[in-house]
Amino acid sequence: MANGDMKSVASLLLFLNFCMYAIILGIGGWAMNRAINYGFVIGPDFSLPAHFSPIYFPMGNAATGFFVTFALLAGVVGAASAIVGVNHLRTWTADSLPSAASAGAIAWTLTLLAMGFACKEIARGPRNSCLRTMEAFLLILSATQLFYIAAIHGVGSITRRG
């Protein structure tokens, strides 16, 4: 592909990924807020319940706490990698590629980790529609983030400044 073709593919994937990471952050923030507000109630004497867990979520199942926590981490790192990716798309040189590629790879690995917890949550049983939406977005992001990393590594599409 020509230089402009890979750049346009990468910019489309970058915009798509940023929007999906923002949606994951919104839904994950809602789930975390709900867990904080409606989780365990600490008594007036500050005594914790007998089976207290800091990763307890009132919706979903036993894997929901891990899933939401790592989805939020993946969302924050993914949004940050999109910001670095915008800088790379603006310059599109070999000098800006390493930072964009490493940020994208870290976001992709955290997305895969969150997707693994999503698979565990699916296997464990019932969950609400918001959690199912987050699972779907993470599944899609695990592929599109990889395609974005491949697009910015396009062979012959990056010029060396010299």
mmCIF file of C-alpha atoms in Angstrom:
data_model
loop_
_atom_site.group_PDB
_atom_site.id
_atom_site.type_symbol
_atom_site.label_atom_id
_atom_site.label_comp_id
_atom_site.label_asym_id
_atom_site.label_seq_id
_atom_site.Cartn_x
_atom_site.Cartn_y
_atom_site.Cartn_z
ATOM 1 C CA MET A 1 0.000 0.000 0.000
ATOM 2 C CA ALA A 2 1.053 3.553 -0.572
ATOM 3 C CA ASN A 3 2.068 5.882 2.201
ATOM 4 C CA GLY A 4 -1.279 7.689 2.313
ATOM 5 C CA ASP A 5 -3.270 4.445 2.293
ATOM 6 C CA MET A 6 -1.636 3.055 5.433
ATOM 7 C CA LYS A 7 -1.880 6.424 7.128
ATOM 8 C CA SER A 8 -5.608 6.657 6.424
ATOM 9 C CA VAL A 9 -6.208 3.081 7.602
ATOM 10 C CA ALA A 10 -4.236 3.763 10.780
ATOM 11 C CA SER A 11 -6.123 7.003 11.437
ATOM 12 C CA LEU A 12 -9.491 5.293 10.971
ATOM 13 C CA LEU A 13 -8.510 2.473 13.347
ATOM 14 C CA LEU A 14 -7.100 4.980 15.830
ATOM 15 C CA PHE A 15 -10.361 6.961 15.896
ATOM 16 C CA LEU A 16 -12.430 3.768 16.205
ATOM 17 C CA ASN A 17 -10.256 2.438 19.026
ATOM 18 C CA PHE A 18 -10.333 5.735 20.924
ATOM 19 C CA CYS A 19 -14.134 5.845 20.761
ATOM 20 C CA MET A 20 -14.453 2.250 21.955
ATOM 21 C CA TYR A 21 -11.949 2.761 24.791
ATOM 22 C CA ALA A 22 -13.939 5.845 25.853
ATOM 23 C CA ILE A 23 -17.142 3.766 25.921
ATOM 24 C CA ILE A 24 -15.386 1.097 27.994
ATOM 25 C CA LEU A 25 -14.239 3.794 30.422
ATOM 26 C CA GLY A 26 -17.782 5.113 30.716
ATOM 27 C CA ILE A 27 -19.380 1.733 31.366
ATOM 28 C CA GLY A 28 -16.518 0.636 33.619
ATOM 29 C CA GLY A 29 -16.789 3.846 35.618
ATOM 30 C CA TRP A 30 -20.518 3.249 36.044
ATOM 31 C CA ALA A 31 -19.871 -0.327 37.239
ATOM 32 C CA MET A 32 -17.179 0.806 39.665
ATOM 33 C CA ASN A 33 -19.418 3.561 41.034
ATOM 34 C CA ARG A 34 -22.267 1.083 41.485
ATOM 35 C CA ALA A 35 -19.958 -1.343 43.279
ATOM 36 C CA ILE A 36 -18.774 1.377 45.633
ATOM 37 C CA ASN A 37 -22.302 2.646 46.355
ATOM 38 C CA TYR A 38 -24.141 -0.678 46.610
ATOM 39 C CA GLY A 39 -21.430 -3.121 47.659
ATOM 40 C CA PHE A 40 -20.814 -4.045 51.264
ATOM 41 C CA VAL A 41 -22.150 -1.687 53.892
ATOM 42 C CA ILE A 42 -19.667 -0.843 56.584
ATOM 43 C CA GLY A 43 -21.287 -0.420 59.978
ATOM 44 C CA PRO A 44 -21.074 2.695 62.172
ATOM 45 C CA ASP A 45 -18.261 1.132 64.155
ATOM 46 C CA PHE A 46 -16.293 0.630 60.891
ATOM 47 C CA SER A 47 -16.478 -3.152 61.156
ATOM 48 C CA LEU A 48 -16.229 -5.008 57.872
ATOM 49 C CA PRO A 49 -18.636 -7.808 56.933
ATOM 50 C CA ALA A 50 -17.467 -11.366 57.549
ATOM 51 C CA HIS A 51 -16.691 -12.154 53.885
ATOM 52 C CA PHE A 52 -15.458 -8.751 52.773
ATOM 53 C CA SER A 53 -13.795 -8.540 49.369
ATOM 54 C CA PRO A 54 -12.615 -5.261 47.841
ATOM 55 C CA ILE A 55 -13.435 -6.631 44.386
ATOM 56 C CA TYR A 56 -17.075 -7.486 45.119
ATOM 57 C CA PHE A 57 -19.572 -6.203 42.556
ATOM 58 C CA PRO A 58 -23.328 -6.355 43.212
ATOM 59 C CA MET A 59 -24.012 -7.161 39.544
ATOM 60 C CA GLY A 60 -22.558 -9.947 37.468
ATOM 61 C CA ASN A 61 -20.714 -12.865 39.027
ATOM 62 C CA ALA A 62 -17.461 -13.671 40.819
ATOM 63 C CA ALA A 63 -15.297 -12.608 37.852
ATOM 64 C CA THR A 64 -16.949 -9.196 37.421
ATOM 65 C CA GLY A 65 -14.627 -7.341 39.806
ATOM 66 C CA PHE A 66 -11.494 -8.491 38.025
ATOM 67 C CA PHE A 67 -13.068 -7.893 34.625
ATOM 68 C CA VAL A 68 -14.135 -4.308 35.389
ATOM 69 C CA THR A 69 -10.823 -3.449 37.051
ATOM 70 C CA PHE A 70 -8.705 -4.631 34.132
ATOM 71 C CA ALA A 71 -11.144 -3.188 31.589
ATOM 72 C CA LEU A 72 -10.695 0.219 33.227
ATOM 73 C CA LEU A 73 -6.906 -0.180 33.101
ATOM 74 C CA ALA A 74 -7.065 -1.200 29.447
ATOM 75 C CA GLY A 75 -9.356 1.748 28.712
ATOM 76 C CA VAL A 76 -7.053 4.310 30.288
ATOM 77 C CA VAL A 77 -3.920 2.933 28.623
ATOM 78 C CA GLY A 78 -5.770 2.535 25.315
ATOM 79 C CA ALA A 79 -6.941 6.152 25.369
ATOM 80 C CA ALA A 80 -3.400 7.269 26.210
ATOM 81 C CA SER A 81 -2.019 5.202 23.329
ATOM 82 C CA ALA A 82 -4.494 6.931 21.017
ATOM 83 C CA ILE A 83 -3.071 10.300 22.062
ATOM 84 C CA VAL A 84 0.448 9.071 21.274
ATOM 85 C CA GLY A 85 -0.889 7.632 18.012
ATOM 86 C CA VAL A 86 -2.257 11.029 16.962
ATOM 87 C CA ASN A 87 1.227 12.479 17.339
ATOM 88 C CA HIS A 88 2.636 9.674 15.194
ATOM 89 C CA LEU A 89 -0.016 10.181 12.511
ATOM 90 C CA ARG A 90 0.738 13.893 12.477
ATOM 91 C CA THR A 91 4.451 13.386 11.816
ATOM 92 C CA TRP A 92 4.413 9.863 10.284
ATOM 93 C CA THR A 93 8.162 9.343 10.580
ATOM 94 C CA ALA A 94 10.326 6.510 11.814
ATOM 95 C CA ASP A 95 11.290 8.668 14.802
ATOM 96 C CA SER A 96 7.720 8.733 16.154
ATOM 97 C CA LEU A 97 6.972 5.067 15.427
ATOM 98 C CA PRO A 98 8.577 3.443 18.519
ATOM 99 C CA SER A 99 6.531 5.405 21.036
ATOM 100 C CA ALA A 100 3.269 4.829 19.166
ATOM 101 C CA ALA A 101 4.009 1.142 18.648
ATOM 102 C CA SER A 102 5.014 0.485 22.252
ATOM 103 C CA ALA A 103 2.015 2.360 23.672
ATOM 104 C CA GLY A 104 -0.253 0.492 21.271
ATOM 105 C CA ALA A 105 1.295 -2.860 22.195
ATOM 106 C CA ILE A 106 0.886 -2.231 25.925
ATOM 107 C CA ALA A 107 -2.739 -1.208 25.381
ATOM 108 C CA TRP A 108 -3.300 -4.326 23.284
ATOM 109 C CA THR A 109 -1.853 -6.672 25.932
ATOM 110 C CA LEU A 110 -3.970 -5.084 28.671
ATOM 111 C CA THR A 111 -6.996 -5.397 26.391
ATOM 112 C CA LEU A 112 -6.225 -9.093 25.917
ATOM 113 C CA LEU A 113 -5.926 -9.513 29.680
ATOM 114 C CA ALA A 114 -9.302 -7.817 30.240
ATOM 115 C CA MET A 115 -10.766 -9.942 27.452
ATOM 116 C CA GLY A 116 -9.530 -13.042 29.267
ATOM 117 C CA PHE A 117 -11.438 -11.979 32.368
ATOM 118 C CA ALA A 118 -14.433 -11.255 30.131
ATOM 119 C CA CYS A 119 -14.293 -14.834 28.858
ATOM 120 C CA LYS A 120 -14.177 -16.069 32.451
ATOM 121 C CA GLU A 121 -17.158 -13.876 33.307
ATOM 122 C CA ILE A 122 -19.096 -15.259 30.342
ATOM 123 C CA ALA A 123 -18.338 -18.799 31.451
ATOM 124 C CA ARG A 124 -19.372 -18.125 35.065
ATOM 125 C CA GLY A 125 -22.923 -17.168 34.290
ATOM 126 C CA PRO A 126 -25.454 -14.354 34.298
ATOM 127 C CA ARG A 127 -24.557 -10.680 33.983
ATOM 128 C CA ASN A 128 -26.354 -7.504 32.937
ATOM 129 C CA SER A 129 -26.462 -5.852 29.521
ATOM 130 C CA CYS A 130 -23.851 -3.212 30.352
ATOM 131 C CA LEU A 131 -21.298 -5.878 31.202
ATOM 132 C CA ARG A 132 -22.157 -7.754 28.013
ATOM 133 C CA THR A 133 -21.565 -4.532 26.076
ATOM 134 C CA MET A 134 -18.135 -4.116 27.671
ATOM 135 C CA GLU A 135 -17.306 -7.723 26.813
ATOM 136 C CA ALA A 136 -18.265 -7.163 23.179
ATOM 137 C CA PHE A 137 -16.233 -3.967 22.918
ATOM 138 C CA LEU A 138 -13.173 -5.646 24.412
ATOM 139 C CA LEU A 139 -13.497 -8.519 21.974
ATOM 140 C CA ILE A 140 -13.653 -6.089 19.051
ATOM 141 C CA LEU A 141 -10.811 -3.982 20.476
ATOM 142 C CA SER A 142 -8.526 -6.984 20.813
ATOM 143 C CA ALA A 143 -8.642 -7.302 17.013
ATOM 144 C CA THR A 144 -8.754 -3.635 15.966
ATOM 145 C CA GLN A 145 -5.878 -2.657 18.254
ATOM 146 C CA LEU A 146 -3.763 -5.399 16.675
ATOM 147 C CA PHE A 147 -4.725 -4.168 13.190
ATOM 148 C CA TYR A 148 -3.791 -0.628 14.222
ATOM 149 C CA ILE A 149 -0.353 -1.782 15.379
ATOM 150 C CA ALA A 150 0.102 -3.611 12.067
ATOM 151 C CA ALA A 151 -1.044 -0.546 10.105
ATOM 152 C CA ILE A 152 1.471 1.799 11.705
ATOM 153 C CA HIS A 153 4.202 -0.749 10.960
ATOM 154 C CA GLY A 154 3.239 -0.713 7.256
ATOM 155 C CA VAL A 155 6.220 -1.786 5.150
ATOM 156 C CA GLY A 156 7.687 1.144 3.250
ATOM 157 C CA SER A 157 5.073 3.564 4.486
ATOM 158 C CA ILE A 158 7.149 5.489 6.983
ATOM 159 C CA THR A 159 9.836 7.885 5.901
ATOM 160 C CA ARG A 160 13.064 8.450 7.769
ATOM 161 C CA ARG A 161 13.838 12.024 8.668
ATOM 162 C CA GLY A 162 17.385 12.800 7.806
#
